[in-house]
Amino acid sequence: MKILITGGAGFIGSHVVRLFAKKYSNYQIYNLDKLTYAGNLENLSDLQSFKNYSFIKGDITDETFINKLFLEHKFDSVIHLAAESHVDRSITDPLAFAKTNILGTMILLNAFKNIWNGQWENKLFYHVSTDEVYGSLGTTGLFEETTSYDPNSPYSASKASSDHFVRAYGETYGIPYVISNCSNNYGANQFPEKLIPLFINNIIQNKSLPVYGDGNYTRDWLYVIDHAIAIDLVFHKGKNHETYNIGGFNEWKNLDLVKLLCQNMDTKLGRPLGASEKLITFIKDRPGHDLRYAIDASKINKELGWKPTVTFEEGLSKTINWYLENTIWLNNVTSGEYLKYYKNMYLNS
Ligand code: NAD
Ligand code: TYD
């Protein structure tokens, strides 16, 4: 089986590529990635000698290139993760999100449709999506697979649109597909623009911790390896044309999470307890900020037997350790362009 994994040099993609390459030596894994600021081949340096793994540098929005690639390799399946993924960037550059997340997904769907042309046996298009497509919850309730889409940010609107196109290609052309919508991930190799790695990096550097609004926003956090395990299960056992919600059963208000992170970092860095909390700074809220995300993951639990294997305590500790041990990775990704981004995002606002 030839599997194309898009966005495999990114955060979640790299964990999915590693899991598949190590677990399935009989599959050929092709990792297609444009290597944007968020893509980093260092994330996969341990797979260099794997015979069942290859990397292809390319852009999913380049239709000619994608069509040629599919004709050349005739991928049996696609696991599609490539995306622009950061809400704050989608607020400053929404068109980039429409291009990559909507058009890029359509170009992949089209190429897949054209090479198999109705011969769908043992073929699958797996679209990896987010819980943010459902919009915001109030203080109660959970997102179910049947919850109406109600996206609020350009990022979530672009992901919602891409989900709709995957379904439309399934209904219209018969493409076999599965979609999963997952909650916030954390773990090793996450680019330090998202809450947890950004704050770990800032604590290391004694820089302020910019909490949006009053910090009373809630997210449901899942350790990235547990997401990769869920993707493996959905890929192999998920029902055709179905959606699966994936979540951590692990809701945290931002401010509580940041305080926990500060305490952990103080202990690990040998700083007096309370030192990192002093870095918390409340800043202007994100426009369109969703109050609360929380997933009902009972469908994937009942149908496929999935549940998280790592507790938040363990996962957070492993994540902090990874960043403390991988200072070269952290320094490499936080030099150059990152400094410009950080200045525009936080220091000019
Ligand atoms: P990421 O930003 O870390 O990685 C995205 C990867 O896609 C990068 O390697 C980048 O180089 C690549 N890419 C971007 N544009 C491309 C293009 N035009 N052509 C080819 N490659 C391109 O993202 P992530 O956090 O790993 O998220 C991966 C997927 O999972 C996304 O689809 C995202 O919407 C979804 N998701 C993320 C989370 C989360 O908490 N991070 C939660 C649920 C779902
Ligand atoms: P983020 O990691 O950007 O994920 P998402 O917006 O996709 O949920 O943000 C998680 C939460 O943390 C969200 O409520 C916004 C908040 N946040 C801050 O308060 N400050 C920050 O600097 C960032 C990046 C996020």
CSV table of C-alpha atoms and ligand atoms in Angstrom, one decimal, residues 86-88 132 184 193-195 198-199 210-212 217 219 254 286 289 293 346, ligand 2:
chain,number,residue,atom,x,y,z
A,86,HIS,CA,-2.6,28.9,13.6
A,87,VAL,CA,-5.7,31.0,14.3
A,88,ASP,CA,-3.8,34.2,15.0
A,132,GLU,CA,-12.9,24.4,15.8
A,184,ASN,CA,-6.1,21.0,20.8
A,193,GLU,CA,3.4,30.0,18.3
A,194,LYS,CA,0.6,27.8,19.9
A,195,LEU,CA,-0.1,28.3,23.6
A,198,LEU,CA,5.1,29.4,23.2
A,199,PHE,CA,4.7,29.7,27.0
A,210,PRO,CA,0.7,37.0,26.9
A,211,VAL,CA,-2.7,35.7,28.1
A,212,TYR,CA,-5.5,36.9,25.9
A,217,TYR,CA,-11.3,30.4,27.8
A,219,ARG,CA,-9.7,24.1,25.6
A,254,ASN,CA,-6.3,28.9,29.8
A,286,ARG,CA,-8.1,37.7,20.2
A,289,HIS,CA,-12.1,34.2,20.4
A,293,TYR,CA,-14.1,23.7,23.0
A,346,TYR,CA,2.9,40.7,20.6
B,2,TYD,P1,-3.8,28.2,20.5
B,2,TYD,O1,-2.7,27.3,21.0
B,2,TYD,O2,-3.5,29.3,19.5
B,2,TYD,O3,-4.9,27.2,19.9
B,2,TYD,P2,-6.5,27.5,19.4
B,2,TYD,O4,-6.6,28.9,19.3
B,2,TYD,O5,-6.5,26.8,18.1
B,2,TYD,O6,-7.3,26.9,20.5
B,2,TYD,O7,-4.6,28.9,21.7
B,2,TYD,C1,-5.1,28.1,22.8
B,2,TYD,C2,-5.8,29.0,23.7
B,2,TYD,O8,-4.8,29.9,24.3
B,2,TYD,C3,-6.8,30.0,23.1
B,2,TYD,O9,-7.9,30.2,23.9
B,2,TYD,C4,-6.0,31.3,22.9
B,2,TYD,C5,-5.1,31.3,24.1
B,2,TYD,N1,-3.8,32.0,23.8
B,2,TYD,C6,-3.4,33.0,24.7
B,2,TYD,O10,-4.1,33.4,25.6
B,2,TYD,N2,-2.2,33.6,24.4
B,2,TYD,C7,-1.4,33.3,23.3
B,2,TYD,O11,-0.3,33.9,23.1
B,2,TYD,C8,-1.8,32.2,22.5
B,2,TYD,C9,-1.0,31.7,21.3
B,2,TYD,C10,-3.0,31.6,22.8
